[in-house]
XYZ file of C-alpha atoms in Angstrom:
787
model
C 0.000 0.000 0.000
C 1.264 3.481 -0.880
C 1.680 6.040 1.907
C 1.301 9.759 1.441
C 4.628 11.529 2.040
C 4.093 15.062 3.231
C 6.829 17.297 1.864
C 8.373 14.292 0.085
C 9.654 13.861 -3.472
C 6.524 12.522 -5.156
C 5.483 14.559 -8.165
C 1.968 15.947 -8.327
C 0.841 13.348 -10.841
C 2.184 10.526 -8.666
C 0.471 11.979 -5.610
C -2.786 12.203 -7.537
C -2.463 8.604 -8.662
C -1.618 7.460 -5.094
C -4.911 8.830 -3.720
C -7.244 7.690 -6.482
C -8.336 4.509 -4.690
C -8.916 6.423 -1.431
C -11.153 8.920 -3.227
C -13.019 6.032 -4.852
C -13.566 4.454 -1.423
C -15.003 7.656 0.037
C -17.177 8.342 -2.999
C -18.563 4.798 -2.932
C -19.218 4.397 0.807
C -19.187 7.814 2.529
C -20.060 10.788 0.340
C -23.742 9.873 0.053
C -24.154 11.174 3.622
C -21.034 13.263 4.222
C -21.226 15.607 1.222
C -21.155 19.368 0.800
C -24.972 19.531 0.820
C -26.155 17.043 3.448
C -23.111 17.301 5.777
C -24.228 14.445 8.033
C -22.669 14.836 11.523
C -21.658 18.331 10.375
C -18.740 17.365 8.165
C -18.133 16.585 4.509
C -15.750 14.211 2.769
C -16.724 15.320 -0.731
C -14.410 18.260 -1.292
C -11.759 17.608 1.331
C -8.210 17.379 -0.095
C -6.776 13.884 0.276
C -3.284 14.954 -0.763
C -3.087 17.215 2.319
C -4.359 14.881 5.035
C -3.001 16.021 8.379
C -1.531 19.305 7.179
C -4.526 21.451 8.135
C -5.082 21.492 11.872
C -8.783 22.269 11.529
C -9.296 19.052 9.501
C -7.225 16.715 11.686
C -10.126 16.058 14.028
C -12.373 15.067 11.142
C -9.864 12.556 9.834
C -9.251 11.098 13.298
C -13.008 10.550 13.657
C -12.999 8.782 10.297
C -10.182 6.510 11.502
C -12.140 5.599 14.653
C -15.282 4.851 12.669
C -13.346 2.673 10.249
C -11.561 0.728 12.986
C -14.828 0.181 14.853
C -16.692 -0.758 11.640
C -19.366 1.792 12.611
C -19.691 3.358 9.163
C -21.363 3.044 6.721
C -24.537 2.528 8.824
C -26.171 -0.931 8.903
C -28.194 -1.649 5.791
C -25.912 0.293 3.448
C -23.178 -1.270 1.279
C -19.976 -1.938 3.246
C -16.428 -2.775 2.189
C -14.742 -5.989 3.269
C -12.463 -6.085 6.302
C -9.132 -5.770 4.395
C -10.424 -2.676 2.595
C -11.561 -1.132 5.884
C -8.109 -1.670 7.361
C -6.339 -0.499 4.210
C -7.953 2.930 4.273
C -7.622 3.270 8.048
C -3.918 2.427 7.872
C -3.367 4.888 5.026
C -5.081 7.659 6.950
C -3.122 6.885 10.126
C 0.163 6.887 8.201
C -0.675 10.209 6.577
C -1.713 11.802 9.866
C 1.325 10.424 11.701
C 3.721 11.655 9.016
C 2.238 15.145 9.136
C 2.374 15.153 12.965
C 6.042 14.113 12.947
C 6.870 16.953 10.580
C 5.089 19.523 12.751
C 4.665 18.223 16.328
C 1.952 19.708 18.508
C 2.347 18.627 22.150
C -0.370 20.940 23.423
C -0.392 23.635 26.116
C -1.132 22.099 29.521
C -2.650 24.503 32.015
C -1.054 25.353 35.354
C -1.713 22.274 37.450
C -2.839 22.455 41.068
C -1.993 19.412 43.163
C -5.144 17.401 43.782
C -5.909 15.955 47.206
C -4.140 12.649 46.603
C -1.032 14.400 45.264
C -1.038 16.820 48.207
C -1.225 13.956 50.714
C 1.640 12.118 49.008
C 3.718 15.291 48.709
C 3.393 15.907 52.459
C 4.350 12.276 53.084
C 7.494 12.468 50.956
C 8.464 16.013 51.955
C 8.030 15.620 55.719
C 7.806 11.849 56.286
C 4.334 12.502 57.667
C 1.150 10.564 56.905
C -1.981 12.716 57.003
C -5.653 12.031 56.363
C -6.314 14.429 53.501
C -10.062 14.204 54.012
C -9.643 16.147 57.258
C -7.990 19.024 55.445
C -9.241 19.203 51.854
C -12.454 18.445 49.951
C -12.641 15.918 47.134
C -11.588 17.239 43.720
C -13.734 17.581 40.632
C -13.052 15.229 37.741
C -12.715 15.617 34.004
C -12.080 13.065 31.249
C -12.506 10.343 33.887
C -9.777 11.515 36.306
C -9.413 14.001 39.157
C -5.934 15.249 38.175
C -7.031 17.257 35.117
C -5.388 20.685 35.261
C -8.166 22.835 33.827
C -10.653 21.327 36.294
C -8.447 21.835 39.362
C -9.378 25.420 40.099
C -8.612 27.307 43.319
C -11.571 29.024 44.943
C -11.219 31.419 47.923
C -12.736 28.798 50.234
C -10.284 26.130 49.029
C -7.367 28.529 49.487
C -8.523 29.019 53.062
C -8.534 25.249 53.556
C -4.927 25.098 52.282
C -3.913 27.829 54.727
C -5.540 26.037 57.653
C -3.882 22.768 56.567
C -0.446 24.388 56.335
C -0.754 25.764 59.880
C -1.783 22.421 61.355
C 0.701 20.315 59.375
C 3.624 22.600 60.215
C 2.754 22.313 63.917
C 2.605 18.519 63.737
C 5.800 18.168 61.681
C 7.884 20.347 63.996
C 6.290 19.000 67.164
C 4.960 22.298 68.499
C 4.393 21.862 72.259
C 1.563 24.421 72.051
C -0.475 22.032 69.916
C -3.987 21.844 71.361
C -5.591 18.494 72.196
C -7.812 17.064 69.476
C -9.992 13.990 69.143
C -10.186 11.602 66.215
C -12.768 8.844 66.010
C -12.269 5.740 63.877
C -15.812 4.604 63.148
C -16.875 1.116 62.099
C -19.622 1.016 59.500
C -22.645 -0.871 60.841
C -22.934 -2.782 57.543
C -19.439 -4.246 57.977
C -19.912 -7.712 59.442
C -17.271 -8.324 62.104
C -16.640 -12.016 61.569
C -13.260 -13.693 61.706
C -9.880 -11.984 61.673
C -10.555 -8.576 60.155
C -7.093 -7.831 58.752
C -3.475 -8.967 58.747
C -2.843 -6.419 61.509
C -5.128 -8.345 63.881
C -3.876 -11.338 65.903
C -4.776 -14.854 64.859
C -7.602 -16.347 66.874
C -9.562 -13.105 67.045
C -12.684 -11.852 65.358
C -14.060 -8.404 64.666
C -12.654 -5.156 65.926
C -10.272 -2.849 64.124
C -6.605 -1.937 63.885
C -5.756 1.727 63.274
C -2.503 3.507 62.539
C -2.520 6.855 64.333
C 0.012 9.682 64.419
C 0.678 10.996 67.917
C 2.208 14.464 67.426
C 3.802 14.998 70.859
C 5.124 13.024 73.778
C 2.296 12.975 76.301
C -0.851 11.353 77.570
C -3.607 10.227 75.220
C -7.090 8.988 76.060
C -8.443 5.955 74.182
C -12.193 5.415 74.334
C -13.734 2.206 72.965
C -17.401 2.291 72.035
C -19.295 -0.884 71.149
C -21.709 -1.249 68.233
C -25.339 -0.401 68.923
C -28.778 -0.914 67.480
C -30.793 1.997 66.166
C -32.337 2.187 69.664
C -28.872 2.778 71.198
C -28.649 -0.748 72.657
C -25.247 -2.381 72.763
C -25.513 -5.556 70.733
C -24.460 -8.928 72.065
C -24.819 -8.115 75.771
C -26.773 -11.280 76.553
C -23.505 -13.237 76.633
C -20.090 -12.514 78.056
C -17.431 -11.304 75.594
C -13.717 -10.646 76.060
C -12.119 -7.608 74.462
C -8.348 -7.319 73.913
C -6.581 -3.998 73.344
C -3.125 -3.938 71.787
C -0.653 -1.108 71.301
C 2.045 -1.711 68.701
C 0.949 -5.392 68.724
C 1.478 -5.810 72.480
C -1.576 -6.502 74.652
C -2.099 -3.648 77.088
C -5.632 -4.280 78.355
C -8.361 -6.905 78.539
C -12.022 -6.328 79.302
C -15.000 -8.624 79.797
C -18.406 -7.209 78.917
C -21.895 -8.721 78.913
C -23.918 -11.474 80.539
C -24.362 -9.772 83.896
C -26.649 -6.731 83.686
C -30.354 -6.174 83.224
C -31.658 -6.616 79.699
C -35.336 -5.879 79.196
C -36.880 -8.878 77.401
C -39.959 -7.016 76.144
C -40.487 -3.659 74.482
C -36.728 -3.354 74.246
C -36.820 -0.497 71.769
C -39.080 1.617 73.969
C -37.596 0.672 77.331
C -33.941 -0.214 76.847
C -32.260 -0.704 80.200
C -29.497 1.581 81.438
C -27.096 -1.349 81.323
C -27.830 -1.900 77.624
C -26.859 1.702 76.913
C -23.903 2.236 79.241
C -22.142 -1.123 79.632
C -19.157 0.158 77.634
C -18.643 3.348 79.630
C -15.615 1.855 81.347
C -13.792 0.910 78.153
C -11.340 3.761 78.421
C -7.559 3.950 78.812
C -5.085 6.742 79.512
C -1.753 5.976 77.839
C 1.639 7.684 78.048
C 2.847 7.630 74.432
C 5.940 8.894 72.644
C 5.374 10.913 69.481
C 5.214 9.135 66.159
C 3.001 6.688 64.299
C 1.720 3.777 66.376
C -0.861 1.050 65.873
C -3.814 0.515 68.183
C -5.936 -2.630 67.838
C -9.179 -3.785 69.446
C -10.402 -7.348 68.867
C -12.573 -10.071 70.375
C -10.887 -13.431 71.135
C -12.733 -15.930 68.982
C -15.011 -18.480 70.661
C -15.802 -21.330 68.327
C -19.030 -23.291 68.456
C -22.223 -24.119 66.633
C -25.535 -22.457 67.517
C -28.309 -24.679 68.837
C -31.865 -24.760 67.534
C -33.252 -23.888 64.147
C -31.025 -21.924 61.804
C -32.587 -18.614 60.826
C -31.998 -16.865 57.519
C -29.334 -14.203 57.659
C -30.667 -10.648 57.660
C -29.396 -8.176 55.123
C -26.827 -5.916 56.775
C -28.504 -2.898 55.145
C -31.972 -3.694 56.486
C -33.815 -2.027 59.347
C -34.247 -5.387 61.075
C -30.481 -6.003 61.028
C -29.759 -2.598 62.562
C -32.170 -3.420 65.364
C -30.957 -6.939 66.194
C -29.415 -6.742 69.666
C -28.803 -10.501 69.763
C -26.013 -10.460 67.201
C -22.429 -11.103 68.374
C -20.820 -8.138 70.079
C -18.946 -5.799 67.730
C -16.795 -2.680 67.826
C -18.498 0.646 67.150
C -15.560 3.060 67.247
C -12.135 3.853 68.663
C -11.650 7.448 69.742
C -8.172 8.829 70.437
C -7.872 12.250 72.069
C -4.893 14.272 73.240
C -2.169 15.120 73.844
C -2.413 16.074 77.510
C 0.554 17.098 79.678
C 2.515 17.142 76.452
C 6.143 17.900 75.759
C 8.170 18.458 72.618
C 9.461 15.172 71.187
C 13.184 14.690 70.808
C 12.818 12.626 67.661
C 10.106 11.786 65.162
C 10.452 10.825 61.488
C 9.278 14.325 60.529
C 11.733 16.109 62.814
C 14.577 13.874 61.686
C 13.836 14.708 58.058
C 13.305 18.408 58.681
C 16.038 19.392 61.150
C 19.268 18.669 59.314
C 21.280 20.637 61.882
C 20.955 21.958 65.422
C 20.855 25.627 66.455
C 23.946 26.893 68.315
C 22.304 29.785 70.133
C 23.879 32.664 68.221
C 22.176 34.787 65.589
C 24.719 33.946 62.893
C 24.923 30.276 63.766
C 21.164 29.829 63.922
C 20.724 31.706 60.649
C 23.254 29.397 58.954
C 21.405 26.324 60.268
C 18.032 27.746 59.214
C 19.438 28.449 55.759
C 20.554 24.824 55.432
C 17.180 23.503 56.595
C 15.070 25.795 54.428
C 17.265 25.337 51.344
C 16.751 21.565 51.456
C 13.063 21.952 52.270
C 12.332 24.442 49.477
C 14.297 22.441 46.904
C 12.150 19.385 47.522
C 8.886 21.312 47.895
C 9.382 23.505 44.800
C 10.881 20.614 42.789
C 13.756 22.762 41.484
C 16.992 24.478 42.590
C 16.370 27.209 45.139
C 17.130 30.837 44.254
C 18.383 33.588 46.544
C 14.974 35.248 46.317
C 13.302 32.031 47.487
C 15.602 31.849 50.498
C 15.277 35.526 51.351
C 11.493 35.226 51.564
C 11.595 32.089 53.702
C 14.287 33.493 56.011
C 12.098 36.521 56.645
C 9.374 34.158 57.883
C 11.970 32.306 59.935
C 13.244 35.511 61.537
C 9.782 36.686 62.561
C 8.979 33.287 64.070
C 12.310 33.051 65.879
C 11.754 36.464 67.423
C 8.454 35.222 68.855
C 9.301 31.733 70.024
C 12.814 30.654 69.230
C 14.543 28.692 66.495
C 11.975 25.940 66.001
C 9.106 28.417 65.895
C 10.984 30.203 63.120
C 11.409 26.982 61.110
C 7.750 26.158 61.705
C 6.624 29.515 60.342
C 8.826 29.168 57.262
C 7.488 25.646 56.700
C 3.954 26.991 56.912
C 4.834 29.517 54.192
C 6.290 26.782 51.993
C 3.101 24.711 52.201
C 0.956 27.554 50.814
C 3.493 28.777 48.280
C 2.230 28.573 44.662
C 5.476 26.795 43.766
C 4.403 23.948 46.062
C 0.666 23.883 45.411
C 0.985 24.194 41.628
C 3.027 22.503 38.936
C 4.175 25.464 36.865
C 5.904 25.114 33.499
C 7.187 28.291 31.835
C 7.845 29.170 28.197
C 11.505 29.951 27.345
C 12.333 33.582 26.851
C 12.119 34.958 23.310
C 10.488 31.804 21.942
C 8.266 32.167 18.902
C 4.554 31.960 19.772
C 2.796 28.640 19.109
C 6.083 26.748 18.838
C 6.774 23.265 20.219
C 9.752 23.055 22.570
C 11.426 20.520 24.841
C 10.730 20.613 28.563
C 13.620 21.259 30.891
C 14.904 18.287 32.858
C 13.487 19.864 36.033
C 10.003 20.020 34.500
C 10.391 16.487 33.157
C 11.247 15.214 36.649
C 7.993 16.607 38.041
C 5.907 15.193 35.198
C 7.523 11.813 35.737
C 7.071 11.676 39.501
C 3.462 12.870 39.468
C 2.653 10.359 36.717
C 4.157 7.285 38.370
C 3.989 8.248 42.058
C 1.357 11.011 42.313
C 3.996 12.827 44.346
C 7.098 15.002 44.241
C 10.443 13.854 42.797
C 12.851 12.188 45.196
C 16.494 13.224 45.606
C 17.829 10.850 42.961
C 15.447 12.176 40.353
C 16.105 15.809 41.276
C 19.882 15.363 41.194
C 19.732 13.925 37.671
C 17.430 16.740 36.589
C 19.738 19.386 38.063
C 22.675 17.842 36.210
C 20.697 17.929 32.961
C 21.092 14.191 32.350
C 17.576 12.963 33.146
C 16.366 13.385 29.567
C 19.146 11.166 28.177
C 17.316 8.059 26.872
C 19.286 5.479 28.857
C 19.077 7.492 32.079
C 15.370 8.162 31.632
C 14.609 4.501 30.975
C 16.544 3.449 34.075
C 14.601 5.945 36.190
C 11.241 4.734 34.880
C 12.198 1.157 35.755
C 13.364 2.224 39.232
C 10.228 4.221 39.914
C 7.881 1.469 38.765
C 9.648 -0.951 41.114
C 9.235 1.473 44.027
C 6.280 0.982 46.365
C 5.132 4.539 45.609
C 4.066 3.368 42.145
C 1.099 1.859 43.968
C -0.447 5.269 43.289
C -1.025 4.055 39.722
C -3.332 1.373 41.069
C -5.084 3.588 43.583
C -5.458 6.725 41.459
C -5.334 5.548 37.836
C -6.948 2.101 37.998
C -9.240 3.235 40.803
C -10.858 5.738 38.442
C -10.489 3.908 35.129
C -12.152 0.797 36.558
C -14.754 2.671 38.635
C -13.390 1.368 41.955
C -13.946 4.786 43.495
C -17.644 4.409 42.735
C -17.993 1.366 44.994
C -18.538 3.269 48.288
C -21.610 4.853 46.744
C -23.316 1.742 45.375
C -26.337 0.579 47.391
C -27.811 -2.724 46.165
C -31.429 -3.257 47.218
C -31.301 -5.246 50.505
C -34.570 -7.027 49.694
C -33.208 -8.347 46.400
C -29.595 -8.826 47.454
C -29.644 -9.542 51.202
C -26.178 -11.130 50.952
C -24.514 -7.820 50.051
C -22.617 -6.147 52.888
C -19.597 -3.905 53.350
C -17.330 -6.936 53.637
C -18.234 -7.818 50.072
C -17.892 -4.214 48.974
C -14.355 -4.043 50.393
C -13.499 -7.444 48.947
C -14.561 -6.303 45.476
C -12.198 -3.336 45.657
C -9.307 -5.323 47.121
C -9.620 -8.048 44.491
C -9.315 -5.639 41.569
C -6.562 -3.553 43.177
C -4.442 -6.637 43.929
C -5.115 -8.039 40.465
C -4.011 -4.876 38.654
C -1.049 -4.448 41.009
C 0.128 -8.002 40.292
C -0.116 -7.376 36.559
C 1.796 -4.115 36.824
C 4.574 -5.373 39.100
C 5.048 -8.567 37.100
C 5.179 -6.431 33.925
C 2.665 -8.670 32.181
C 1.106 -8.235 28.757
C -1.762 -5.777 29.300
C -4.058 -8.149 27.411
C -3.897 -10.376 30.488
C -6.228 -7.858 32.103
C -8.804 -9.637 29.955
C -7.475 -13.180 29.845
C -5.923 -13.906 33.256
C -7.080 -17.231 34.690
C -6.472 -16.133 38.273
C -7.661 -13.527 40.726
C -7.275 -12.663 44.423
C -9.901 -13.865 46.884
C -10.668 -14.162 50.554
C -13.273 -16.475 52.036
C -16.088 -13.922 51.799
C -15.523 -13.195 48.119
C -14.855 -16.832 47.228
C -18.182 -17.783 48.787
C -19.892 -15.109 46.695
C -18.210 -16.448 43.558
C -19.132 -20.024 44.574
C -15.461 -21.052 44.747
C -14.555 -23.601 47.408
C -11.377 -24.175 49.374
C -10.682 -20.540 50.350
C -10.761 -19.783 54.090
C -10.048 -16.731 56.195
C -10.240 -12.987 55.563
C -6.777 -12.630 54.013
C -6.521 -12.460 50.232
C -4.512 -14.904 48.207
C -4.002 -15.766 44.527
C -6.557 -18.314 43.309
C -6.594 -20.091 39.950
C -10.031 -19.891 38.338
C -11.654 -22.982 36.890
C -14.596 -21.159 35.323
C -13.976 -19.260 32.091
C -16.757 -16.874 33.052
C -14.654 -15.217 35.768
C -11.415 -14.664 33.854
C -9.981 -11.142 33.767
C -11.633 -7.836 34.595
C -14.956 -8.725 32.993
C -15.680 -11.299 35.699
C -14.834 -9.145 38.715
C -17.614 -8.062 41.031
C -16.271 -4.526 41.445
C -16.897 -3.553 37.829
C -20.095 -5.581 37.490
C -21.586 -3.936 40.597
C -20.454 -0.414 39.731
C -22.168 -0.727 36.329
C -25.515 -1.936 37.688
C -28.571 -0.374 39.257
C -29.500 -1.092 42.895
C -32.271 -3.511 41.932
C -31.127 -4.999 38.622
C -28.387 -5.249 36.053
C -28.017 -2.616 33.348
C -26.784 -3.908 29.989
C -26.686 -0.285 28.859
C -24.374 0.850 31.666
C -22.162 -2.198 31.247
C -22.090 -1.826 27.489
C -21.263 1.870 27.765
C -18.413 1.018 30.140
C -17.000 -1.498 27.654
C -17.242 0.960 24.760
C -15.695 3.825 26.698
C -13.062 2.122 28.840
C -12.052 -0.926 26.783
C -12.737 0.004 23.159
C -12.342 3.777 23.198
C -15.559 4.612 21.329
C -17.872 6.148 23.938
C -21.428 6.849 22.797
C -22.708 10.424 22.843
C -24.834 11.595 25.787
C -28.481 10.476 25.588
C -31.043 12.955 24.280
C -33.083 14.815 26.931
C -36.301 13.436 28.407
C -35.500 9.784 27.697
C -37.863 7.680 29.868
C -36.470 5.074 32.260
C -36.575 1.434 31.305
C -39.971 0.026 32.240
C -39.815 -2.136 35.350
C -40.986 -5.719 35.324
C -43.885 -6.768 37.538
C -44.791 -9.817 39.571
C -47.682 -10.784 37.284
C -45.761 -10.873 34.020
C -42.049 -10.694 34.865
C -39.838 -9.989 31.915
C -36.101 -10.220 31.500
C -33.968 -7.123 31.040
C -33.404 -8.241 27.444
C -37.146 -8.096 26.767
C -37.467 -4.661 28.301
C -34.475 -3.364 26.326
C -36.214 -4.248 23.103
C -37.714 -0.741 23.137
C -34.237 0.679 22.630
C -33.555 -1.445 19.593
C -36.904 -0.745 17.935
C -36.781 3.039 18.400
C -34.598 4.502 15.605
C -33.552 7.458 17.771
C -32.296 5.107 20.500
C -31.009 2.325 18.269
C -28.121 4.350 16.806
C -26.325 4.150 20.153
C -28.011 1.254 21.954
C -27.356 -1.132 19.089
C -23.651 -0.658 19.874
C -23.867 -0.549 23.686
C -26.491 -3.058 24.703
C -25.001 -6.168 23.048
C -21.917 -6.069 25.302
C -24.099 -5.673 28.384
C -26.519 -8.401 27.281
C -23.621 -10.818 26.885
C -22.677 -10.058 30.517
C -26.186 -10.863 31.794
C -25.035 -14.179 33.342
C -23.721 -11.896 36.118
C -26.332 -10.336 38.393
C -26.227 -6.789 39.772
C -23.611 -7.681 42.432
C -21.481 -9.915 40.236
C -22.958 -13.284 41.178
C -23.442 -15.926 38.502
C -27.023 -16.776 37.571
C -28.969 -18.634 34.898
C -32.384 -16.963 35.104
C -33.686 -13.392 34.978
C -37.354 -12.548 35.442
C -38.197 -16.236 35.430
C -36.636 -16.722 31.998
C -33.459 -18.561 31.065
C -30.819 -15.944 30.284
C -29.926 -15.615 26.615
C -26.383 -14.163 26.557
C -26.031 -14.172 22.772
C -25.685 -10.716 21.182
C -24.703 -9.194 17.860
C -23.394 -5.814 16.748
C -24.558 -3.733 13.779
C -21.486 -4.783 11.766
C -22.638 -8.420 11.938
C -20.134 -9.659 14.528
C -21.603 -11.631 17.405
C -20.603 -13.181 20.711
C -22.118 -15.324 23.438
C -21.632 -14.659 27.133
C -18.664 -13.139 29.000
C -16.226 -15.433 27.190
C -17.589 -14.181 23.882
C -17.073 -10.537 24.893
C -13.541 -11.373 25.984
C -12.792 -13.040 22.653
C -14.250 -10.072 20.775
C -11.929 -7.726 22.672
C -8.952 -9.965 21.983
C -9.898 -9.938 18.300
C -9.620 -6.146 18.552
C -6.532 -6.140 20.727
C -5.021 -3.009 19.173
C -8.186 -1.050 19.952
C -8.069 -2.242 23.548
C -4.383 -1.393 23.975
C -4.940 1.969 22.287
C -7.796 2.735 24.681
C -5.693 1.833 27.712
C -2.877 3.991 26.321
C -5.245 6.941 25.849
C -6.453 6.606 29.422
C -2.877 6.394 30.734
C -1.762 9.343 28.611
C -4.708 11.453 29.799
C -3.780 10.628 33.391
C -0.064 11.266 32.780
C -0.590 14.657 31.112
C -3.382 15.848 33.365
C -5.419 16.975 30.379
C -7.884 15.560 27.923
C -6.511 14.288 24.627
C -6.997 16.573 21.643
C -7.254 15.984 17.896
C -3.467 16.246 17.540
C -2.674 13.504 20.110
C -3.656 10.231 18.309
C -0.359 10.026 16.354
C 1.492 9.856 19.683
C -0.895 7.154 20.921
C -0.361 5.063 17.798
C 3.413 5.371 18.105
C 3.288 4.177 21.723
C 1.058 1.212 20.852
C 3.177 0.115 17.890
C 6.353 0.232 19.962
C 4.648 -1.699 22.772
C 3.550 -4.390 20.310
C 7.224 -5.229 19.744
C 7.573 -5.809 23.509
C 4.499 -8.029 23.838
C 2.360 -5.112 25.052
C 4.067 -5.120 28.450
C 3.080 -2.543 31.048
C 6.600 -1.121 31.132
C 6.638 -0.628 27.363
C 3.429 1.410 27.552
C 4.761 3.471 30.449
C 8.075 4.036 28.715
C 6.344 4.930 25.462
C 4.269 7.568 27.270
C 7.300 9.043 29.019
C 9.214 9.235 25.714
C 6.273 10.653 23.754
C 6.042 14.137 22.259
C 3.139 15.336 24.461
C 4.920 14.162 27.629
C 8.366 15.601 26.878
C 7.349 18.762 25.040
C 4.877 21.612 25.232
C 3.718 24.363 22.918
C 4.365 28.041 23.629
C 1.491 30.435 24.109
C -0.115 32.007 21.078
C -0.320 35.772 20.662
């Protein structure tokens, strides 16, 4: 096949001859709708110049849409003449080659906006800057999202109220990091959700042989006394549950048992009208579960658990109540459970001699003289500002910070001065924003290479959602980071680092809808087995699965084909898989082909369902958008909801969706979405396998407008594997959007195709995709501002 060479040596006649077959293709299959008169979808292919594909920026978007339609076999519409598959691919390849050649000749990396750190990045930056773990939810609100992610620069605005939150956070964090003895006592409560069933060992932090309870990691800012208050779970009538029998409660500090209590089986419990006349004992039996501990500053673990008593209940077995039901919340006869752990303090506090934050912050000790203390403060603030601002520190930077230091020192001594300067650093725009500047005297609208300092920040926030470490900054300051061998070695190092877990939490968590799980609320009457244990297990399964793929550097297609997953007993029981015991997760080989890969995981299946039923439309839309990269347009206004079934004449979801396929207005999109969701109907709304829906045997066969068909989850998986380049391209687009912090524009697809083609030579490994993104034009370059 002949490629169009932009600016090459082909003569005009040869160029004309090379595009004759392309023009014939368009005239035969496309121009009937996309002509200068009709202009279907508001564009024409009749008069557009084929010998200049990719050279006119305003037409690039049109051609990229044509490529997507050709690859997805979405045009011409069903019922009209269509070319065969090789001809489809021939034109798509020719267009891609032409667009890529033009893009290489005139690169356009885009103009990313100034990028405010989102909440996750702020938390991680504080962790890496000060060796201090904070709960960002206490300081900052959740961020808005765009293009599927919450790190998109033009969405991350800074309102006056948010600026105030940053200022409050900087004051509190600087106090905690320095260990300010004037820090006022505070209280933090670690609540247990009532829909979390406290059975068995709750986590790896809990001792073996225990059930229920919780283990928390808490930062104690000063040496001093702290009060620990344990509150037991209650019914909606404020009755402590499980008081009819005696229960032991163990309290551990840093894994050592420090207290043991026995509660229950001895007070007055009203047998009748309990809701109206709960006894005092039922409401106050846990009043004495309180400790006063003398604790040194730093992060410590505190655990509360119930020693497990094994046995089988006597009498008739009763059906288990849904944890989300009113009856469950009012059942005082359930086993005793933890309600909350409250930690308050410090009291009688003193400044700590050493904490991880102080050790990282105070690189030297004051000597008691003005000159000596100023020299030490200069050393401390130089190192602090270099890490916080992600660049070498200037004299102006230091002068500003030393002014803050001097005013603080005059009030309260050396450490108060450092604390005040630290507070200024944490609200400085150079810390809160990722700022990239145009070179001086550069021509407007010109592509240029990022500096190594700017590249270091892009790299660390992509792979770690945090600031660069010393090794990365040193290479950037030397100007060697951008050297290909050095850059590749750094990417490999950073992916192997535990901080790359941010890719799972922040990228996969949003791409795969894991962040939606806390908000799903399956109907307790229809799905009484759903509880928070299952909700957490869904999230853990997918996070561990993606993490294992990433750290083993597997072929990304194994996201679809893997014959293993990670299960604990609760999730294995839900999946009807035997031989898995305990609450800890472990790798399990799957025997059923239904469960393989992401398509069989309860997290995604639940997040793409309604509370009372499955939604083939939501599931199909998720497949189109997140796996195939061809999201449907938003639905037209005033579209009625899908008619519910009834008990007299129950109908399957497939039957009720028939309205979408028979309505021409709906069919244009639903004919592409619904088939993928219908093929996933063997999974119910919380990811359980089933054979019937609405009393009818589930028919999981589905077909697309282009004539391709598939049957069941395995069929969808095989369809995706048959379109592996589309899947890898979609994953690459999602990763590139996340890496750049902006939505992809019409000029970005050539970079995506280059990354995918290079990754194909390395078996589509995760590292090849990551490296391709880091080496790409939009990641390493930017475009100067236009006049």
